[in-house]
Short mmCIF file of C-alpha atoms in Angstrom, two decimals:
data_model
loop_
_atom_site.label_atom_id
_atom_site.label_comp_id
_atom_site.label_asym_id
_atom_site.label_seq_id
_atom_site.Cartn_x
_atom_site.Cartn_y
_atom_site.Cartn_z
CA MET A 1 -32.61 -44.49 36.17
CA GLN A 2 -31.10 -41.42 34.54
CA PRO A 3 -33.42 -38.65 33.31
CA ILE A 4 -33.84 -38.39 29.54
CA PRO A 5 -32.06 -35.24 28.30
CA SER A 6 -34.39 -32.64 26.90
CA VAL A 7 -34.38 -32.15 23.15
CA ARG A 8 -34.30 -28.59 21.82
CA SER A 9 -36.89 -27.68 19.26
CA GLU A 10 -35.83 -26.49 15.81
CA HIS A 11 -36.91 -22.97 16.79
CA GLN A 12 -34.71 -23.03 19.90
CA ILE A 13 -31.69 -24.29 17.96
CA GLN A 14 -31.93 -21.41 15.52
CA GLU A 15 -31.85 -18.93 18.39
CA LEU A 16 -28.56 -20.20 19.78
CA PRO A 17 -25.83 -17.49 19.53
CA THR A 18 -23.38 -18.03 16.74
CA VAL A 19 -19.74 -17.06 16.56
CA PRO A 20 -19.03 -14.51 13.79
CA PRO A 21 -16.96 -16.06 10.96
CA GLN A 22 -14.13 -13.58 11.41
CA LEU A 23 -13.63 -14.79 15.01
CA GLN A 24 -13.87 -18.52 14.43
CA SER A 25 -10.26 -19.02 13.32
CA ARG A 26 -8.65 -16.61 15.75
CA PRO A 27 -6.49 -18.14 18.51
CA ALA A 28 -7.43 -17.44 22.08
CA MET A 29 -6.06 -14.12 23.30
CA THR A 30 -3.99 -14.26 26.45
CA THR A 31 -3.83 -11.32 28.82
CA GLY A 32 -1.88 -10.30 31.84
CA PRO A 33 -3.03 -10.39 35.45
CA SER A 34 -6.30 -8.64 34.65
CA SER A 35 -8.76 -10.38 32.34
CA HIS A 36 -10.33 -7.02 31.42
CA GLN A 37 -7.35 -5.60 29.51
CA ALA A 38 -8.15 -4.40 25.99
CA PRO A 39 -5.99 -5.77 23.14
CA VAL A 40 -3.22 -3.45 22.10
CA ALA A 41 -3.85 -1.88 18.68
CA GLN A 42 -1.08 -2.34 16.17
CA SER A 43 -0.39 -0.39 12.99
CA PRO A 44 -0.51 -1.61 10.32
CA GLN A 45 -2.55 -4.80 10.78
CA ALA A 46 -1.16 -7.21 13.36
CA GLY A 47 1.42 -9.56 11.91
CA SER A 48 1.62 -7.82 8.54
CA ASP A 49 4.83 -6.63 6.96
CA THR A 50 4.97 -3.03 5.76
CA ALA A 51 6.75 -3.79 2.50
CA GLU A 52 4.42 -6.63 1.53
CA LEU A 53 1.32 -4.63 2.42
CA VAL A 54 2.41 -1.58 0.41
CA LYS A 55 3.37 -3.75 -2.57
CA MET A 56 -0.02 -5.46 -2.42
CA LEU A 57 -1.74 -2.06 -2.59
CA CYS A 58 0.47 -0.98 -5.48
CA GLY A 59 -0.23 -4.23 -7.31
CA ARG A 60 -3.98 -3.55 -7.09
CA PHE A 61 -3.69 0.17 -7.80
CA HIS A 62 -4.64 -0.09 -11.48
CA SER A 63 -7.84 -1.99 -10.64
CA VAL A 64 -8.80 0.76 -8.19
CA ALA A 65 -8.03 3.53 -10.71
CA ARG A 66 -10.07 1.74 -13.38
CA GLN A 67 -13.00 1.22 -11.02
CA LEU A 68 -13.09 4.95 -10.25
CA ARG A 69 -13.64 5.63 -13.96
CA LEU A 70 -16.69 3.34 -14.07
CA ARG A 71 -19.04 5.51 -12.02
CA GLY A 72 -22.54 5.77 -13.45
CA GLU A 73 -24.90 8.68 -14.04
CA TYR A 74 -22.09 10.91 -15.33
CA ARG A 75 -20.78 11.49 -11.84
CA ALA A 76 -17.45 13.24 -11.40
CA THR A 77 -14.53 10.98 -10.54
CA LEU A 78 -10.76 10.94 -10.17
CA ASN A 79 -8.94 10.42 -13.45
CA VAL A 80 -5.40 9.24 -12.80
CA GLU A 81 -3.63 11.28 -15.46
CA ASP A 82 -0.27 12.23 -13.96
CA GLU A 83 2.18 11.43 -11.18
CA ILE A 84 0.44 13.66 -8.63
CA ASP A 85 -2.87 11.84 -9.22
CA VAL A 86 -1.13 8.51 -8.64
CA GLN A 87 0.47 9.79 -5.46
CA ASP A 88 -2.77 11.24 -4.07
CA LEU A 89 -4.72 8.02 -4.67
CA LEU A 90 -1.95 5.83 -3.23
CA HIS A 91 -1.77 8.13 -0.19
CA ALA A 92 -5.51 7.61 0.37
CA LEU A 93 -5.18 3.82 0.03
CA LEU A 94 -2.32 3.75 2.54
CA ARG A 95 -4.54 5.58 5.05
CA VAL A 96 -6.79 2.53 5.15
CA HIS A 97 -3.99 0.44 6.70
CA PHE A 98 -1.63 2.92 8.37
CA ASP A 99 -2.50 5.36 11.14
CA ASN A 100 0.36 7.69 10.25
CA VAL A 101 1.47 8.52 6.70
CA ASP A 102 4.03 11.34 6.69
CA THR A 103 5.30 13.23 3.65
CA ASP A 104 8.68 14.58 2.66
CA GLU A 105 8.70 17.35 0.04
CA TRP A 106 11.89 18.09 -1.85
CA THR A 107 12.99 19.42 -5.23
CA PRO A 108 15.27 17.10 -7.21
CA ASN A 109 17.32 18.54 -10.06
CA TYR A 110 15.40 16.51 -12.66
CA SER A 111 12.03 18.10 -11.81
CA SER A 112 12.70 21.56 -13.34
CA GLY A 113 12.00 23.26 -10.02
CA ALA A 114 8.76 21.41 -9.28
CA PRO A 115 8.67 19.91 -5.76
CA ARG A 116 8.17 16.17 -5.37
CA THR A 117 6.56 14.45 -2.41
CA THR A 118 7.66 11.16 -0.87
CA LEU A 119 5.32 9.14 1.36
CA LEU A 120 6.88 8.00 4.65
CA LEU A 121 5.78 5.09 6.85
CA ASP A 122 7.11 3.52 10.07
CA ASP A 123 8.35 6.83 11.50
CA GLY A 124 10.22 7.67 8.30
CA ARG A 125 12.07 4.38 8.02
CA PHE A 126 10.06 3.28 4.96
CA ALA A 127 9.87 5.68 2.00
CA VAL A 128 7.53 5.30 -0.99
CA ILE A 129 8.31 7.18 -4.21
CA VAL A 130 5.77 7.34 -7.03
CA LYS A 131 6.63 7.47 -10.74
CA LYS A 132 4.30 7.38 -13.74
CA THR A 133 5.25 6.63 -17.30
CA ARG A 134 4.23 9.13 -19.98
CA PRO A 135 5.13 10.10 -23.55
CA GLY A 136 8.63 11.56 -23.76
CA LEU A 137 9.84 9.86 -20.58
CA ASN A 138 11.72 6.68 -21.41
CA VAL A 139 12.99 3.89 -19.19
CA LYS A 140 16.50 5.39 -18.98
CA ASP A 141 15.07 8.72 -17.79
CA LEU A 142 13.05 6.94 -15.10
CA SER A 143 16.10 4.92 -14.02
CA ASP A 144 18.23 8.08 -13.80
CA GLN A 145 15.56 9.80 -11.70
CA LEU A 146 15.38 6.84 -9.39
CA GLN A 147 19.15 6.82 -8.88
CA ILE A 148 18.91 10.43 -7.67
CA ASP A 149 16.06 9.50 -5.35
CA ILE A 150 18.04 6.54 -4.02
CA GLU A 151 21.04 8.68 -3.14
CA ARG A 152 18.86 11.17 -1.28
CA TYR A 153 17.19 8.57 0.90
CA ARG A 154 20.32 6.48 1.35
CA SER A 155 21.75 9.49 3.21
CA HIS A 156 18.41 10.37 4.80
CA GLY A 157 19.45 9.01 8.19
CA ARG A 158 16.29 7.28 9.43
CA CYS A 159 15.22 5.72 6.13
CA SER A 160 16.19 2.06 5.73
CA THR A 161 13.90 1.02 2.84
CA LEU A 162 12.97 2.83 -0.36
CA LEU A 163 10.14 1.46 -2.49
CA CYS A 164 9.52 2.97 -5.89
CA PHE A 165 6.05 2.40 -7.31
CA MET A 166 6.23 2.86 -11.08
CA TYR A 167 2.71 3.13 -12.51
CA ASP A 168 2.66 2.09 -16.17
CA PRO A 169 -1.00 1.95 -17.31
CA GLU A 170 -0.15 2.10 -21.03
CA GLY A 171 2.51 -0.60 -20.86
CA ARG A 172 5.37 1.68 -21.95
CA ILE A 173 7.96 -0.40 -20.08
CA GLY A 174 8.72 -3.35 -22.33
CA ASN A 175 10.37 -5.54 -19.70
CA PRO A 176 8.96 -4.55 -16.28
CA ARG A 177 10.37 -7.54 -14.40
CA GLY A 178 13.81 -6.96 -15.89
CA LEU A 179 13.69 -3.32 -14.81
CA GLU A 180 12.65 -4.33 -11.29
CA ALA A 181 15.52 -6.80 -11.02
CA SER A 182 18.10 -4.31 -12.35
CA LEU A 183 17.22 -1.57 -9.86
CA MET A 184 16.65 -3.61 -6.71
CA SER A 185 19.47 -3.66 -4.19
CA VAL A 186 19.89 -4.90 -0.64
CA SER A 187 22.54 -3.97 1.89
CA LYS A 188 22.75 -4.16 5.67
CA SER A 189 21.64 -0.55 6.08
CA PHE A 190 19.51 0.23 3.02
CA VAL A 191 17.07 -1.66 0.78
CA VAL A 192 15.86 -0.45 -2.61
CA ASP A 193 12.79 -2.11 -4.09
CA LEU A 194 10.87 -1.39 -7.27
CA LEU A 195 7.38 -2.41 -8.33
CA VAL A 196 6.07 -1.79 -11.84
CA ALA A 197 2.30 -2.16 -12.22
CA PRO A 198 0.31 -3.22 -14.06
CA LYS A 199 2.43 -5.84 -15.79
#
């Protein structure tokens, strides 16, 4: 006669260890000869694509900028008023996902002697240029500026992808998707991508 299995009380069942939700769907991790090896850290997040991750951040940029303006009790905040503000906030957001965000400072001929900074990821292979629409700067001006930027980074050597984030909070670009399509280009050695946000 087999012994009757013991039944746990409700109190005992509640004390059983549970698996955190973020670990429940993860596949089992395989290791080498030693079972005590720590997983190798990857940057950015494992399995993510740099271009898609940066474009996701740019797509949500306006929501972040708007949230910063909604602080209570008259606390000081960051007002995104010009291109440098956009660049500084995007730089901070990239730091959440990338261990190393380099910068490249240069002075294009359209900037009237003011230096511009490009954000560099993946050891300089991925360049992010920031533009912001404003009164007196039309779509043709922005396109001309971008063509100059493209030529610089096409001959940069290490750079293989250039993403231009064009921040348009007032909706000054009438056909953002058309502008994106007209300026994107793909070749074996160099990719140009453009994201206008918000749309």
